[in-house]
Coordinates of N, CA and C in Angstrom, one line a residue:
M1 N 0.8 -1.2 0.0 CA 0.0 0.0 0.0 C 0.9 1.2 0.0
K2 N 0.5 2.2 -0.8 CA 1.2 3.5 -0.8 C 1.0 4.3 0.5
L3 N 2.0 5.0 0.9 CA 1.8 6.0 2.0 C 1.5 7.3 1.4
V4 N 0.4 7.9 1.8 CA 0.0 9.2 1.3 C 0.0 10.3 2.4
Y5 N 0.7 11.3 2.2 CA 0.7 12.4 3.2 C -0.5 13.3 3.0
I6 N -1.3 13.5 4.0 CA -2.5 14.3 3.9 C -2.3 15.7 4.5
A7 N -2.5 16.7 3.6 CA -2.3 18.1 4.0 C -3.6 18.8 3.9
S8 N -4.0 19.5 5.0 CA -5.2 20.3 5.0 C -5.0 21.3 6.2
P9 N -5.8 22.4 6.2 CA -5.7 23.4 7.2 C -5.9 22.8 8.6
Y10 N -5.2 23.3 9.6 CA -5.4 22.9 11.0 C -5.8 24.1 11.9
A11 N -5.0 25.2 11.8 CA -5.2 26.3 12.6 C -6.5 27.0 12.3
G12 N -7.0 27.9 13.1 CA -8.2 28.6 13.0 C -9.3 27.8 13.7
D13 N -10.2 27.3 13.0 CA -11.3 26.4 13.6 C -10.7 25.0 13.8
V14 N -9.9 24.8 14.8 CA -9.2 23.6 15.0 C -10.2 22.4 15.0
Q15 N -11.3 22.5 15.7 CA -12.3 21.4 15.8 C -12.8 21.0 14.5
A16 N -13.3 22.0 13.7 CA -13.8 21.7 12.4 C -12.7 21.2 11.4
N17 N -11.5 21.8 11.5 CA -10.4 21.3 10.6 C -10.0 20.0 11.0
T18 N -10.0 19.6 12.3 CA -9.6 18.2 12.7 C -10.7 17.2 12.1
E19 N -11.9 17.5 12.2 CA -13.0 16.6 11.7 C -12.8 16.5 10.2
A20 N -12.5 17.6 9.5 CA -12.3 17.5 8.1 C -11.1 16.7 7.7
A21 N -10.0 16.8 8.4 CA -8.8 16.0 8.2 C -9.1 14.5 8.4
K22 N -9.9 14.2 9.4 CA -10.3 12.8 9.6 C -11.1 12.3 8.4
S23 N -12.0 13.1 7.9 CA -12.8 12.6 6.7 C -11.9 12.5 5.5
Y24 N -10.9 13.3 5.4 CA -9.9 13.2 4.2 C -9.1 11.9 4.4
C25 N -8.7 11.6 5.6 CA -8.0 10.3 5.8 C -8.9 9.1 5.5
R26 N -10.1 9.2 5.9 CA -11.0 8.1 5.6 C -11.2 7.9 4.1
A27 N -11.3 9.0 3.4 CA -11.5 8.9 1.9 C -10.2 8.4 1.3
A28 N -9.0 8.7 1.8 CA -7.8 8.2 1.3 C -7.7 6.7 1.6
L29 N -8.1 6.3 2.8 CA -8.1 4.8 3.1 C -9.0 4.1 2.2
E30 N -10.2 4.7 1.8 CA -11.1 4.0 0.9 C -10.5 3.9 -0.5
E31 N -9.5 4.7 -0.8 CA -8.8 4.6 -2.1 C -7.7 3.6 -2.0
G32 N -7.5 2.9 -0.9 CA -6.5 1.9 -0.8 C -5.1 2.3 -0.4
V33 N -5.0 3.5 0.2 CA -3.7 4.0 0.6 C -3.7 4.1 2.1
V34 N -2.5 4.3 2.6 CA -2.3 4.5 4.1 C -2.1 6.0 4.3
P35 N -3.1 6.7 4.9 CA -3.0 8.1 5.1 C -2.1 8.5 6.2
I36 N -1.3 9.5 6.0 CA -0.4 10.0 7.1 C -0.8 11.4 7.3
A37 N -1.3 11.8 8.5 CA -1.7 13.2 8.7 C -1.1 13.7 10.0
P38 N 0.1 14.2 9.9 CA 0.8 14.6 11.1 C 0.0 15.7 11.9
H39 N -0.8 16.5 11.3 CA -1.5 17.5 12.0 C -2.6 16.9 12.9
L40 N -2.9 15.7 12.7 CA -3.8 15.0 13.6 C -3.1 14.3 14.7
L41 N -1.9 13.9 14.5 CA -1.1 13.1 15.4 C -0.4 14.1 16.4
F42 N 0.4 15.0 15.9 CA 1.3 15.7 16.8 C 0.6 16.5 17.9
P43 N -0.5 17.2 17.6 CA -1.2 17.9 18.7 C -1.5 17.0 19.9
Q44 N -1.6 15.7 19.7 CA -2.0 14.7 20.7 C -1.0 14.7 21.8
F45 N 0.3 14.9 21.5 CA 1.3 14.8 22.5 C 2.2 16.0 22.7
M46 N 2.0 17.0 21.8 CA 2.8 18.2 21.9 C 2.1 19.3 22.7
G47 N 0.9 19.1 23.1 CA 0.1 20.0 23.9 C -0.8 20.9 23.1
T48 N -1.7 21.5 23.8 CA -2.7 22.4 23.1 C -2.2 23.8 22.9
K49 N -1.2 24.2 23.7 CA -0.7 25.6 23.5 C 0.4 25.6 22.5
E50 N 0.1 26.1 21.3 CA 1.1 26.2 20.2 C 2.0 27.5 20.4
T51 N 3.3 27.3 20.3 CA 4.2 28.4 20.3 C 5.0 28.3 19.0
P52 N 5.7 29.4 18.7 CA 6.5 29.4 17.4 C 7.5 28.2 17.4
Q53 N 8.0 27.8 18.6 CA 9.0 26.7 18.7 C 8.3 25.4 18.5
T54 N 7.1 25.2 19.1 CA 6.4 23.9 18.9 C 5.9 23.8 17.5
R55 N 5.5 24.9 16.9 CA 5.0 24.9 15.5 C 6.2 24.5 14.6
E56 N 7.3 25.1 14.8 CA 8.5 24.8 13.9 C 8.9 23.4 14.1
M57 N 8.9 22.8 15.3 CA 9.3 21.5 15.6 C 8.3 20.5 14.9
A58 N 7.0 20.8 15.0 CA 6.0 20.0 14.4 C 6.1 19.9 12.8
L59 N 6.4 21.1 12.2 CA 6.6 21.2 10.8 C 7.8 20.4 10.4
H60 N 8.9 20.5 11.1 CA 10.1 19.8 10.8 C 9.9 18.3 10.9
M61 N 9.2 17.8 11.9 CA 8.9 16.4 12.0 C 8.0 15.9 10.8
A62 N 7.0 16.8 10.5 CA 6.1 16.5 9.4 C 6.8 16.4 8.1
L63 N 7.8 17.2 7.9 CA 8.5 17.2 6.6 C 9.4 15.9 6.5
I64 N 9.9 15.5 7.7 CA 10.6 14.2 7.7 C 9.7 13.1 7.3
L65 N 8.5 13.0 7.9 CA 7.5 12.0 7.5 C 7.2 12.1 6.0
L66 N 7.0 13.3 5.5 CA 6.7 13.5 4.1 C 7.7 12.8 3.2
T67 N 9.0 12.8 3.6 CA 10.0 12.2 2.7 C 9.8 10.7 2.6
R68 N 9.1 10.1 3.5 CA 8.8 8.6 3.5 C 7.6 8.3 2.7
C69 N 6.8 9.3 2.3 CA 5.5 9.1 1.6 C 5.7 9.0 0.1
N70 N 4.8 8.3 -0.5 CA 4.8 8.1 -2.0 C 4.1 9.3 -2.7
E71 N 3.1 9.9 -2.0 CA 2.4 11.1 -2.6 C 2.0 12.0 -1.5
L72 N 1.7 13.2 -1.9 CA 1.0 14.2 -1.0 C -0.3 14.6 -1.6
W73 N -1.3 14.5 -0.8 CA -2.7 14.9 -1.2 C -3.1 16.1 -0.4
Y74 N -3.5 17.2 -1.0 CA -4.0 18.3 -0.2 C -5.4 18.6 -0.6
F75 N -6.1 19.1 0.5 CA -7.6 19.2 0.4 C -8.1 20.6 0.6
G76 N -9.0 21.0 -0.2 CA -9.7 22.3 -0.1 C -9.0 23.4 -0.9
D77 N -9.6 24.6 -0.9 CA -9.1 25.7 -1.6 C -8.2 26.6 -0.8
T78 N -8.3 26.5 0.5 CA -7.4 27.2 1.4 C -6.1 26.5 1.6
V79 N -5.0 27.1 1.3 CA -3.7 26.5 1.4 C -2.9 27.4 2.5
S80 N -2.8 26.8 3.7 CA -2.1 27.5 4.8 C -0.6 27.6 4.5
E81 N 0.1 28.5 5.3 CA 1.5 28.6 5.1 C 2.2 27.3 5.3
G82 N 1.8 26.5 6.3 CA 2.4 25.2 6.5 C 2.2 24.3 5.4
M83 N 1.0 24.3 4.8 CA 0.7 23.5 3.6 C 1.5 23.9 2.4
K84 N 1.8 25.2 2.3 CA 2.6 25.7 1.2 C 4.0 25.1 1.3
K85 N 4.5 25.0 2.6 CA 5.9 24.4 2.8 C 5.9 22.9 2.5
E86 N 4.8 22.3 2.9 CA 4.7 20.8 2.6 C 4.6 20.5 1.1
I87 N 3.8 21.3 0.4 CA 3.7 21.1 -1.0 C 5.0 21.4 -1.7
S88 N 5.6 22.5 -1.3 CA 6.9 22.9 -1.9 C 7.9 21.8 -1.7
R89 N 8.0 21.3 -0.5 CA 9.0 20.2 -0.2 C 8.7 19.0 -1.0
A90 N 7.4 18.6 -1.1 CA 7.1 17.4 -1.9 C 7.5 17.6 -3.4
R91 N 7.2 18.7 -3.9 CA 7.6 19.0 -5.3 C 9.1 19.0 -5.5
W92 N 9.8 19.6 -4.5 CA 11.3 19.6 -4.5 C 11.9 18.2 -4.5
R93 N 11.2 17.3 -3.8 CA 11.7 15.9 -3.7 C 11.1 15.0 -4.7
N94 N 10.4 15.6 -5.7 CA 9.7 14.8 -6.8 C 8.7 13.9 -6.3
I95 N 8.0 14.2 -5.2 CA 6.9 13.4 -4.7 C 5.6 13.9 -5.4
P96 N 4.9 13.1 -6.0 CA 3.6 13.5 -6.7 C 2.7 14.2 -5.7
V97 N 2.1 15.3 -6.2 CA 1.2 16.2 -5.4 C -0.2 16.1 -6.1
R98 N -1.2 15.8 -5.4 CA -2.6 15.8 -5.9 C -3.5 16.7 -5.1
H99 N -4.4 17.4 -5.7 CA -5.3 18.3 -5.1 C -6.7 17.8 -5.1
F100 N -7.4 17.9 -4.0 CA -8.8 17.4 -3.9 C -9.6 18.5 -3.3
T101 N -10.9 18.5 -3.6 CA -11.9 19.4 -3.0 C -12.1 19.0 -1.6
E102 N -12.9 19.8 -0.8 CA -13.3 19.5 0.5 C -14.3 18.3 0.5
D103 N -14.9 18.0 -0.7 CA -15.7 16.8 -0.9 C -15.0 15.6 -1.4
C104 N -13.6 15.7 -1.4 CA -12.7 14.6 -1.7 C -12.8 14.2 -3.2
K105 N -13.1 15.2 -4.1 CA -13.1 15.0 -5.5 C -11.8 15.6 -6.0
E106 N -11.1 14.8 -6.9 CA -9.8 15.3 -7.3 C -9.9 16.5 -8.3
V107 N -9.1 17.5 -8.1 CA -9.1 18.6 -9.0 C -8.0 18.4 -10.0
V108 N -8.3 18.5 -11.3 CA -7.4 18.4 -12.4 C -6.9 19.7 -12.7
H109 N -5.6 20.0 -12.6 CA -5.0 21.2 -12.9 C -4.4 21.1 -14.4
H110 N -4.8 22.0 -15.2 CA -4.3 22.1 -16.6 C -3.2 23.0 -16.6
V111 N -2.1 22.6 -17.2 CA -0.9 23.4 -17.2 C -0.8 24.1 -18.6

């Protein structure tokens, strides 16, 4: 099974964004891949109070996980600063990047 890095917004409405990320992971699992969503995992043990230091550490760890993934899938039209870094790193490492709507439909970008 492929490992797929799931990128979606987290900050802001954390509760709604967490539920959305869970649904994106379920959709990925239904496609037969193993979803990896660091923004669902790391807050579980890094604490609820985010500081610039914990944010930087979490992003660093997430980018390490990304290097082990076969693809990056990002969801929605809102691309946060963290997501931009994840997408940029994936492209730099030649990891395929796919875009999906909030309804988990793939967006085809014409170049």
